[in-house]
Coordinates of C-alpha atoms and ligand atoms in Angstrom, one line a residue:
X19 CA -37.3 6.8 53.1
X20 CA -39.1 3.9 51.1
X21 CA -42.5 2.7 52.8
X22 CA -44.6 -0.3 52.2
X23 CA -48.4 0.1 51.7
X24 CA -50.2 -2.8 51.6
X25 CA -54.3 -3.9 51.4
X26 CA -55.4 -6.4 52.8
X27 CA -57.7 -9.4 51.9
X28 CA -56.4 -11.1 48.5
X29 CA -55.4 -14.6 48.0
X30 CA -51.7 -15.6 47.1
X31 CA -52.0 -17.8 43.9
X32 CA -49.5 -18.9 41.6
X33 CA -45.3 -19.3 41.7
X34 CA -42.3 -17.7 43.3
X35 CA -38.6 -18.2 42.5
X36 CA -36.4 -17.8 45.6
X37 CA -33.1 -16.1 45.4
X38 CA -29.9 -17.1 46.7
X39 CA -29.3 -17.6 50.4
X40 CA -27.9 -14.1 52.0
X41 CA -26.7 -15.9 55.2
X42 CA -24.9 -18.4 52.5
X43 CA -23.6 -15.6 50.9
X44 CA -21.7 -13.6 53.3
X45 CA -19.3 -15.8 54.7
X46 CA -18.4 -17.2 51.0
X47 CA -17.8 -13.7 50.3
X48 CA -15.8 -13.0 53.4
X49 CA -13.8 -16.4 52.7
X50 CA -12.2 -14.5 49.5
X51 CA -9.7 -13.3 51.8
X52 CA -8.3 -16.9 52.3
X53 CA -6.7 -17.0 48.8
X54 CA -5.2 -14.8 46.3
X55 CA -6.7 -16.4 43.2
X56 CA -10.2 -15.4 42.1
X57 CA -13.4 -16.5 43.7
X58 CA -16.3 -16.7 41.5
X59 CA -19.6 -16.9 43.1
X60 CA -23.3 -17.4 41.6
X61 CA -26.6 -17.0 43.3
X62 CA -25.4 -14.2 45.3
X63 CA -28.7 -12.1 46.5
X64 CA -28.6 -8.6 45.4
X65 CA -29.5 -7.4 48.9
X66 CA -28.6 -4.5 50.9
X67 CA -26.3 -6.6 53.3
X68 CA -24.6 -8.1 50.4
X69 CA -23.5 -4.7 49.0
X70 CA -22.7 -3.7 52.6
X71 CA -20.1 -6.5 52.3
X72 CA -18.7 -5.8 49.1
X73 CA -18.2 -2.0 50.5
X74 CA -15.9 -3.7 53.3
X75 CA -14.4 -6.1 50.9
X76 CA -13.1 -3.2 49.0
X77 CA -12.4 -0.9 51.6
X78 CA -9.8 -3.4 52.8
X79 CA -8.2 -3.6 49.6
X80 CA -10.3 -6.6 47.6
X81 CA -11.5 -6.3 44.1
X82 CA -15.4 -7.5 45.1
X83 CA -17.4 -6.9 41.8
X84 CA -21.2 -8.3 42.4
X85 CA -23.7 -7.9 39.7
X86 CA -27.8 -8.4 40.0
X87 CA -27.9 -11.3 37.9
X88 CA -26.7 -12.9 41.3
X89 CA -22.9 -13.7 40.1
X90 CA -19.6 -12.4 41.5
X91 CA -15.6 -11.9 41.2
X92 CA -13.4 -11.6 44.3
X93 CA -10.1 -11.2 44.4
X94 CA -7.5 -11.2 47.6
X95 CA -4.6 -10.2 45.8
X96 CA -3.4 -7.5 48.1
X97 CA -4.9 -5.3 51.0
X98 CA -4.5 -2.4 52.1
X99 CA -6.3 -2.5 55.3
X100 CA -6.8 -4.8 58.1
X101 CA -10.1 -3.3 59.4
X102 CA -13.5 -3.6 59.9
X103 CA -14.6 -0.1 60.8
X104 CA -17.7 0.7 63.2
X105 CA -19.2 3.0 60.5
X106 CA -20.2 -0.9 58.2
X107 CA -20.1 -3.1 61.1
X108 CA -22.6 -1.5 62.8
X109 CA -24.8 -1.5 59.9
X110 CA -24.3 -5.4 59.1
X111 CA -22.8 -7.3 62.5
X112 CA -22.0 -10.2 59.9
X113 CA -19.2 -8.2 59.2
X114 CA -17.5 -10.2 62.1
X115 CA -16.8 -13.0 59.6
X116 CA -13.9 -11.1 57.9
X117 CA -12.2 -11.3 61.7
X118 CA -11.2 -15.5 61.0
X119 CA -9.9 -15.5 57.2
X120 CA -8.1 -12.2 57.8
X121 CA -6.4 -13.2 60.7
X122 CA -5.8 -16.9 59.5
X123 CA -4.2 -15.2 56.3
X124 CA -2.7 -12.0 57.0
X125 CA -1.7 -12.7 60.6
X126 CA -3.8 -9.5 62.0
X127 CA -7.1 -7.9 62.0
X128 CA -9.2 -4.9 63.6
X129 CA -12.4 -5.4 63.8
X130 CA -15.0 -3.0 65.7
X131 CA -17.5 -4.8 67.8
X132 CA -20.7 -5.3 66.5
X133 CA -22.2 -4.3 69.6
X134 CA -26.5 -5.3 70.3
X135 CA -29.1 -5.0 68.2
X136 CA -32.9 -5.1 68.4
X137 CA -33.1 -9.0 68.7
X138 CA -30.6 -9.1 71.6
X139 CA -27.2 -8.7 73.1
X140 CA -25.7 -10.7 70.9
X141 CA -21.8 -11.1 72.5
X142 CA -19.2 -12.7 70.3
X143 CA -17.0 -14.2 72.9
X144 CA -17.1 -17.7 71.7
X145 CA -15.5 -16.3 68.3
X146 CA -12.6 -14.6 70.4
X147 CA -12.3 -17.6 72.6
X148 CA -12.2 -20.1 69.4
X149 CA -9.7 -17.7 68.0
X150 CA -7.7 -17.8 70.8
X151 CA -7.5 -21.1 71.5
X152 CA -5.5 -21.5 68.0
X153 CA -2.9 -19.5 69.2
X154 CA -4.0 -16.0 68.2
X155 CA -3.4 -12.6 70.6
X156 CA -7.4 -10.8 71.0
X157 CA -7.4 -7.4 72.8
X158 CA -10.8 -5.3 73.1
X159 CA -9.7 -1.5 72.6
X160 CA -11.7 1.5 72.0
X161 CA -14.6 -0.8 70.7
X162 CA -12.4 -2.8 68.4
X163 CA -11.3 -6.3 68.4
X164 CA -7.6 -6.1 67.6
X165 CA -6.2 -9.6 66.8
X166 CA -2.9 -10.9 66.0
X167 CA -1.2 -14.2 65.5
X168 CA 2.3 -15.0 63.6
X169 CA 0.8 -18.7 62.8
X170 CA -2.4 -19.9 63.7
X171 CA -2.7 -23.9 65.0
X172 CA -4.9 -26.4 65.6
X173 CA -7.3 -26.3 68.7
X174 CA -9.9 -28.7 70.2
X175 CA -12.8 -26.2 70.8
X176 CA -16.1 -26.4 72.2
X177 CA -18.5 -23.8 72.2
X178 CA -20.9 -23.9 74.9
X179 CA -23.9 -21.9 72.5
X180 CA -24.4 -23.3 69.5
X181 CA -23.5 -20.3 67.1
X182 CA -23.6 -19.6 63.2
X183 CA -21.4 -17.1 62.4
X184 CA -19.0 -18.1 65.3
X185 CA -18.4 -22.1 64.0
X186 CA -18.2 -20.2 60.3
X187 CA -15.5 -18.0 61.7
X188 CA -13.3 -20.8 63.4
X189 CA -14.0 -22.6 60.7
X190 CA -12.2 -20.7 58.3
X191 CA -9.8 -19.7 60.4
X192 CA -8.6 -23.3 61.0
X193 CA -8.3 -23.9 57.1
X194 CA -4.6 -22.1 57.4
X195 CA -4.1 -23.2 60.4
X196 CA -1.2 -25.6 61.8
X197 CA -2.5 -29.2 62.2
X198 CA -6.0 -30.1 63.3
X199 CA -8.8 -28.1 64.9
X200 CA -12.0 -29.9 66.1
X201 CA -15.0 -27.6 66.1
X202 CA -17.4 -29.3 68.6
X203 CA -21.2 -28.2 69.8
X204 CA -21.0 -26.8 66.5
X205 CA -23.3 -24.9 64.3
X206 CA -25.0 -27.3 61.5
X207 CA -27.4 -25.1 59.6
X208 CA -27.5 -25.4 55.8
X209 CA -25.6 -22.3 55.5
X210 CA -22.2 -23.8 57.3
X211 CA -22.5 -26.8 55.2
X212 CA -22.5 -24.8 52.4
X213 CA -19.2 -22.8 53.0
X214 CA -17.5 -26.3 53.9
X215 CA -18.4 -27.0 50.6
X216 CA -16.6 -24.2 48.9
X217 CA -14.0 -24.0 51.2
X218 CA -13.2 -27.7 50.3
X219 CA -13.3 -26.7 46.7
X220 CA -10.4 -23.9 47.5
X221 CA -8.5 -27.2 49.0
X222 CA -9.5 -27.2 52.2
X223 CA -9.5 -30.3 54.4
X224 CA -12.8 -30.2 56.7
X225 CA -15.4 -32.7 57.4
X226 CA -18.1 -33.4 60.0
X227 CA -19.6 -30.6 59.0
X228 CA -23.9 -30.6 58.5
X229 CA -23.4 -32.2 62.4
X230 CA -22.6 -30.9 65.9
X231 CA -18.3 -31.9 65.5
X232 CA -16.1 -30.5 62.9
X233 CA -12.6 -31.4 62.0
X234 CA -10.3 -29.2 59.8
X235 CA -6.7 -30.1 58.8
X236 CA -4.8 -26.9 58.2
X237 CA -3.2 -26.7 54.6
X238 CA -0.6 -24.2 53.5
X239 CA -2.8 -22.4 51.1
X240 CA -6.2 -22.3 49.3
X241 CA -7.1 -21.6 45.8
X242 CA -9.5 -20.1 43.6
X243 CA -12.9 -22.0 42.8
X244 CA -16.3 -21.4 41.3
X245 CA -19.3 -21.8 43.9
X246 CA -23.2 -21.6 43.7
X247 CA -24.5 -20.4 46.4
X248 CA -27.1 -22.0 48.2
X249 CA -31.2 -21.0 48.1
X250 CA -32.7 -19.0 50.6
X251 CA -34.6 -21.6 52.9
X252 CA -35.9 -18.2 55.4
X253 CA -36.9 -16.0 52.1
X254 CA -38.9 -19.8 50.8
X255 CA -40.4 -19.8 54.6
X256 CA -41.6 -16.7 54.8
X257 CA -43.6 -17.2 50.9
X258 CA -44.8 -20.2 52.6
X259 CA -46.6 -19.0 55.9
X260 CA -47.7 -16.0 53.2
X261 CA -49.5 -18.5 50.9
X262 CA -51.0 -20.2 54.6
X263 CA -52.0 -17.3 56.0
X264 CA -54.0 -15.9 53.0
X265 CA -55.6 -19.3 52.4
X266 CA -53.8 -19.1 49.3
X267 CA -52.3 -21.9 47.2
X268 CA -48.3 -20.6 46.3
X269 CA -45.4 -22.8 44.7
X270 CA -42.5 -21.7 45.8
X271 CA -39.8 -23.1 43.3
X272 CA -35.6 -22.6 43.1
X273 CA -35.4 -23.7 47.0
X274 CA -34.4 -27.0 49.1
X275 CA -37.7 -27.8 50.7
X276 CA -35.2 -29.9 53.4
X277 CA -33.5 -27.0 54.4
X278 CA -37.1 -25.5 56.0
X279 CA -37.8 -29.1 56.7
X280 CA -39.0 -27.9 60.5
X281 CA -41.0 -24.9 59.4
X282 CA -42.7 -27.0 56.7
X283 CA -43.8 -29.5 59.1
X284 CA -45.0 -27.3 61.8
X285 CA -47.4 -25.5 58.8
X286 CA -48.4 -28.8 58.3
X287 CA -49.9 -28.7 61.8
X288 CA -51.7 -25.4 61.4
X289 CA -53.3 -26.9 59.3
X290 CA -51.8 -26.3 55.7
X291 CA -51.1 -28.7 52.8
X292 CA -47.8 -29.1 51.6
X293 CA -46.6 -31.1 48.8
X294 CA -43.0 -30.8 48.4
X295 CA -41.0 -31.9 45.5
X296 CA -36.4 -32.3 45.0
X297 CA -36.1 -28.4 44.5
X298 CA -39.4 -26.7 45.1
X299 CA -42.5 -27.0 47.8
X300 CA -46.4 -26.2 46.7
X301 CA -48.7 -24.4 49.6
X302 CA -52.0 -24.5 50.2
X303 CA -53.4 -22.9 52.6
X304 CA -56.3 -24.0 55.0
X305 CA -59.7 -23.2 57.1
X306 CA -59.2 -22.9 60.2
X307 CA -55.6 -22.1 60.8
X308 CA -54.8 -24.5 63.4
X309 CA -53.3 -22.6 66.4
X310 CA -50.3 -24.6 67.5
X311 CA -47.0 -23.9 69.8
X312 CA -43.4 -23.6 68.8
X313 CA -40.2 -23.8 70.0
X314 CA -37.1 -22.0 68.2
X315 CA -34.1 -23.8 68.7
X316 CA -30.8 -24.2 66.2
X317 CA -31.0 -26.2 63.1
X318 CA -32.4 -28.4 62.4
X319 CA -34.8 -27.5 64.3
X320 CA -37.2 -24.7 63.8
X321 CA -35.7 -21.4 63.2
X322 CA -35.5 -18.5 65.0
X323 CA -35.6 -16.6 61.7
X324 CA -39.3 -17.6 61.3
X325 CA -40.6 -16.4 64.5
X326 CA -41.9 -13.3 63.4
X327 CA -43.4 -14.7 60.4
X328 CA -44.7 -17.6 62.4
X329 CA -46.2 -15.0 64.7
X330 CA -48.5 -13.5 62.3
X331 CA -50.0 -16.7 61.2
X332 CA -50.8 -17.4 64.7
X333 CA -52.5 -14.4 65.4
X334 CA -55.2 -16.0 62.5
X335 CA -55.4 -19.3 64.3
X336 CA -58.7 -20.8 65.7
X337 CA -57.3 -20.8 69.3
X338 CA -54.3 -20.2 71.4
X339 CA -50.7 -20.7 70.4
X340 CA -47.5 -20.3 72.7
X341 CA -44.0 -19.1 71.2
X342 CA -41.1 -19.6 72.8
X343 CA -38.3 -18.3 71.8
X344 CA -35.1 -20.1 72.8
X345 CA -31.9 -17.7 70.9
X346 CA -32.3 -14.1 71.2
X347 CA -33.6 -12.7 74.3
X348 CA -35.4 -9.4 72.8
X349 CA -37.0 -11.1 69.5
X350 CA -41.0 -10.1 70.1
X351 CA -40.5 -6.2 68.4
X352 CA -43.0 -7.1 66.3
X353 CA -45.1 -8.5 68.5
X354 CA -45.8 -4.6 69.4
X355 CA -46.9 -3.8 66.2
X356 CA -49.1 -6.6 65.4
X357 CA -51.1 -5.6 68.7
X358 CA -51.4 -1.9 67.2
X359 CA -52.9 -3.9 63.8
X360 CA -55.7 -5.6 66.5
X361 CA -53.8 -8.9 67.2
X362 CA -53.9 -10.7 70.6
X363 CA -50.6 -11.3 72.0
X364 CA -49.0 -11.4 75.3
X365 CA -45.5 -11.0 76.1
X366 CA -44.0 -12.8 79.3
X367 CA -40.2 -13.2 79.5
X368 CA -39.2 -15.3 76.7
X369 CA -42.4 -16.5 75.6
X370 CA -45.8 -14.7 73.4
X371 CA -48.9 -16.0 74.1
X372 CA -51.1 -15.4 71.3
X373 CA -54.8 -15.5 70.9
X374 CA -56.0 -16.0 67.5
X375 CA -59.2 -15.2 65.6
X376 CA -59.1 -11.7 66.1
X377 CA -59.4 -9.6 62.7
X378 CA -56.6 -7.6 61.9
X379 CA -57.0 -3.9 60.7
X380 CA -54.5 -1.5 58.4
X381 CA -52.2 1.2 60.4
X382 CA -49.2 2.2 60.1
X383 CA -46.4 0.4 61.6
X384 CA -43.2 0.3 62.1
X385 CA -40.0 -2.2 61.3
X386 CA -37.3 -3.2 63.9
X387 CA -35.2 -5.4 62.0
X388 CA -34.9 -7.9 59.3
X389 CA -37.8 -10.9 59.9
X390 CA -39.9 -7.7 62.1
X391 CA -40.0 -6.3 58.9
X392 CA -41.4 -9.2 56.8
X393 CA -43.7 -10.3 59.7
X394 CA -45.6 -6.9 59.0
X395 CA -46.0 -7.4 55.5
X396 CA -47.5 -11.1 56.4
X397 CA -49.8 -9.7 58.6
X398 CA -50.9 -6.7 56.4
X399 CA -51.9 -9.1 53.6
X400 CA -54.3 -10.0 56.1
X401 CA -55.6 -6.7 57.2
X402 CA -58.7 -5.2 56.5
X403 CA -57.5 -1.9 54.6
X404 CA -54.6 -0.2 54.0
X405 CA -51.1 -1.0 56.1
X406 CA -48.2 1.6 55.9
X407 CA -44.8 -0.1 56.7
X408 CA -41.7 2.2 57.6
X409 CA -38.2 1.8 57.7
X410 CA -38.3 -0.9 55.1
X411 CA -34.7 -0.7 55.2
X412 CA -34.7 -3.6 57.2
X413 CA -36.7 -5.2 54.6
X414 CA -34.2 -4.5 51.7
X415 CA -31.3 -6.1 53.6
X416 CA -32.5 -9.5 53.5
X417 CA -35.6 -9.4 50.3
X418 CA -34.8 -9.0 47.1
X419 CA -38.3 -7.2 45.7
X420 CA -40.2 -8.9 48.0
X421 CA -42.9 -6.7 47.6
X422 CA -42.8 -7.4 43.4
X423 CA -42.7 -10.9 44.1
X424 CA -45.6 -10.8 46.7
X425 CA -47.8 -8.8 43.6
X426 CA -46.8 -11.2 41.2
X427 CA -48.8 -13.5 43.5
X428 CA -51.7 -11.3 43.1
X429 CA -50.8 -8.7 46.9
X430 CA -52.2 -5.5 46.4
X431 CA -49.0 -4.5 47.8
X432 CA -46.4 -1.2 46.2
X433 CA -43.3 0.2 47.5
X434 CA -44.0 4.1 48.0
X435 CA -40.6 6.2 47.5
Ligands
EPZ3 C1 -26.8 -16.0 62.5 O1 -26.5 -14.9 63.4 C2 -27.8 -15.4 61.4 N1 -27.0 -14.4 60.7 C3 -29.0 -14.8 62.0 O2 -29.9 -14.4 61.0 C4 -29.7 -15.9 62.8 O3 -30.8 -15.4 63.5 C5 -28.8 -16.6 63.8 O4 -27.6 -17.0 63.2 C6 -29.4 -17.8 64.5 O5 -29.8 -18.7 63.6 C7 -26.1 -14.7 59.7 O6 -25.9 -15.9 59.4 C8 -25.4 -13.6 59.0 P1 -25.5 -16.9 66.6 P2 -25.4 -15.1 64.4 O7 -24.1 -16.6 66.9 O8 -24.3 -16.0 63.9 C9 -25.2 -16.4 71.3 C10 -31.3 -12.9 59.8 O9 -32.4 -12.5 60.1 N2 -23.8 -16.1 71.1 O10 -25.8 -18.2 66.1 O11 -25.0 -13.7 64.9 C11 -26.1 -15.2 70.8 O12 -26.2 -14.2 71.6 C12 -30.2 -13.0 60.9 O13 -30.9 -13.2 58.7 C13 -22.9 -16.0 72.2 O14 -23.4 -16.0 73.4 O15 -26.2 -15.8 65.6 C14 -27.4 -15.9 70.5 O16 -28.1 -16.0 71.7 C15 -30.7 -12.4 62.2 N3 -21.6 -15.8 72.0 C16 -26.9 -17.4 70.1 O17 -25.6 -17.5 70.6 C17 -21.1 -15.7 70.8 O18 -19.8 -15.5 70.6 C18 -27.0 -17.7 68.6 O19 -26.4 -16.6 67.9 C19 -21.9 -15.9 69.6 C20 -23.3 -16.1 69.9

């Protein structure tokens, strides 16, 4: 299994181009299903999850071809299966978001569960719920969602949790819809306004979205389109607190610098200078880090996807910094690890208390998911010594050569095979 070894104590200098947006990424792909015409997609990260998702895609019967030059071909001709198994879903829970278009399109789906995961319980009730409210049948059996509908219809639904993958869901489902379906408490994160976007360019009728109400208008069909995908405002954060918490001075170009508008700003209080430009932000990082307390809430807010990252920069501040974390009840893994690297941190309930200006030291830890993962890394460029990183699995589904693009800023940083 791949490790990361990293030593610590160089200074991030130069450029970084940021790949397409992985959480954009998935649900355009899983939207494919809507039409039987070709979707062609560009930007696409090549990324672990994303080839997990083409694996479905074709198991159910698509021709998916994605290529590491970031463009793609989909095709919903036929299919010859209506299910998500456990074996994928468990690997990659966005795998849920094939549940809406399938149903919405081929009037029945099987979906397995996706069950918890390090960061939390993570139920998907309000995607049932949505789906039932427009009319379809949703049975739990043997660990499988099985769904049904001869026509989907319009629905007024609220959502008491404000939830990504659940207002994409709906929201494709109520493209084929009967009538009218209002969306409402919804999701408004960059990625959801994205897929309204290409959805709209298959013929759909939605607007509101970007804000807390969406309204679709059900059409007969959808058609075949051409879409960029979206940057990846997470993967532009995380080369942003890398630049800060090496003191360095990073540009990190090919990204929306309003889509991290939150996690920009609160860098700004720790301290850091940011100059941000239409399509790409500059970093420079500053001494003292400023120790300063966050919140994670939904978009626009600041993310819960930066935490981690977040985290490790506070464990170099000049003081004490609270997190809170507001949307996944388990989300301090990393926390763990950091303390086995020499960091300060205390966990109580739902919030870290971290107290900074202790040096960290190489060892070798270990990665619990996705933004754990990259936390780690953050923190090892820090380090005094050498930092071993395992299970860098978790890395690979969301990176693309993060590790090359982190050198190419001047990390002593390889991958070890
Ligand atoms: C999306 O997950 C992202 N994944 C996550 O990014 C991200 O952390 C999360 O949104 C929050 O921003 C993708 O887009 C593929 P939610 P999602 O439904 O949609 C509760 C990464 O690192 N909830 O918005 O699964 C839930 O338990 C990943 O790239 C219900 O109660 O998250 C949580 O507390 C990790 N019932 C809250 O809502 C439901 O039916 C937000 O979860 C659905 C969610």
């Amino acid at each position: 299994m791949d490790k990361i070894r990293v030593i610590g104590g160089r200074r991030l200098e130069g450029s970084v181009e940021i790949s397409g947006a992985k959480n954009a990424a998935l649900p355009a792909m899983a939207a494919s299903l809507l039409t039987t015409d070709i979707l062609y997609l560009e930007n696409i990260p090549y990324v672990r999850d994303i080839l997990t998702c083409r694996k479905l895609l074709q198991q159910i019967g698509i021709d998916a071809e994605v290529r590491e030059n970031g463009t793609a071909e989909l095709r919903a001709a036929e299919i010859r299966s209506h299910e998500a198994p456990y074996e994928l879903v468990k690997t990659m829970r966005a795998a849920i978001l094939v549940l809406g278009p399938m149903l919405a399109r081929w009037k029945k789906a099987r979906v397995s569960l996706p069950g918890g995961c390090a960061i939390g319980a993570r139920p998907v009730n309000l995607h049932i719920m949505g789906l039932e409210r427009m009319g379809a049948r949703c049975d739990v059996v043997h660990g499988y969602i099985e769904a049904s509908a001869e026509g989907l219809h319009g629905s007024y639904i609220l959502m008491d949790t404000v939830t990504v993958t659940g207002t994409e869901n709906l929201m494709m489902a109520a493209t084929l819809a009967e009538g009218e379906t209002i969306l409402d408490n919804a999701a408004c994160e960059p990625e959801i306004s994205d897929l309204a976007g290409l959805l709209r360019s298959m013929g759909a009728r939605i607007d509101g979205d970007g804000t807390r109400t969406i309204r679709i208008e059900g059409v007969k069909e959808l058609h075949g389109c051409r879409h960029r995908i979206i940057p990846d405002r997470i993967e532009a954060g995380t080369f942003a607190v890398a630049a800060a918490i090496t003191r360095g001075d990073v540009k990190v170009c090919n990204c929306d610098p309003q889509h991290l508008a939150a996690v920009l700003a609160q860098l700004g209080q720790t301290g850091a200078e940011i100059v941000m430009e239409p399509d790409s932000f500059r970093v420079r990082g500053s001494e003292p880090i400023l120790s300063r307390n966050v919140t994670t809430q939904p978009y626009p807010a600041f993310p819960t996807d930066m935490q981690a990252q977040y985290m490790a920069l506070m464990t170099q501040g000049d003081g004490t910094s609270v997190i809170t974390e507001t949307i996944f009840e388990n989300r301090f893994m990393h926390a763990l690890e950091m303390i086995r690297m020499g960091a300060d941190i205390t966990i109580d309930g739902r919030q870290a208390i971290i107290k900074g200006g202790k040096p960290l030291t190489g060892a070798r830890v270990l990665a619990s998911d996705l933004r754990a993962s990259a936390s780690l890394v953050l923190a090892a460029l820090v380090a005094q010594g050498e930092t071993w990183i395992d299970r860098v699995y978790h890395l690979d589904r969301g990176y693309y050569h993060i590790e090359e693009k982190l050198a190419r800023l001047g990390a002593n940083i390889e991958r070890i095979v």
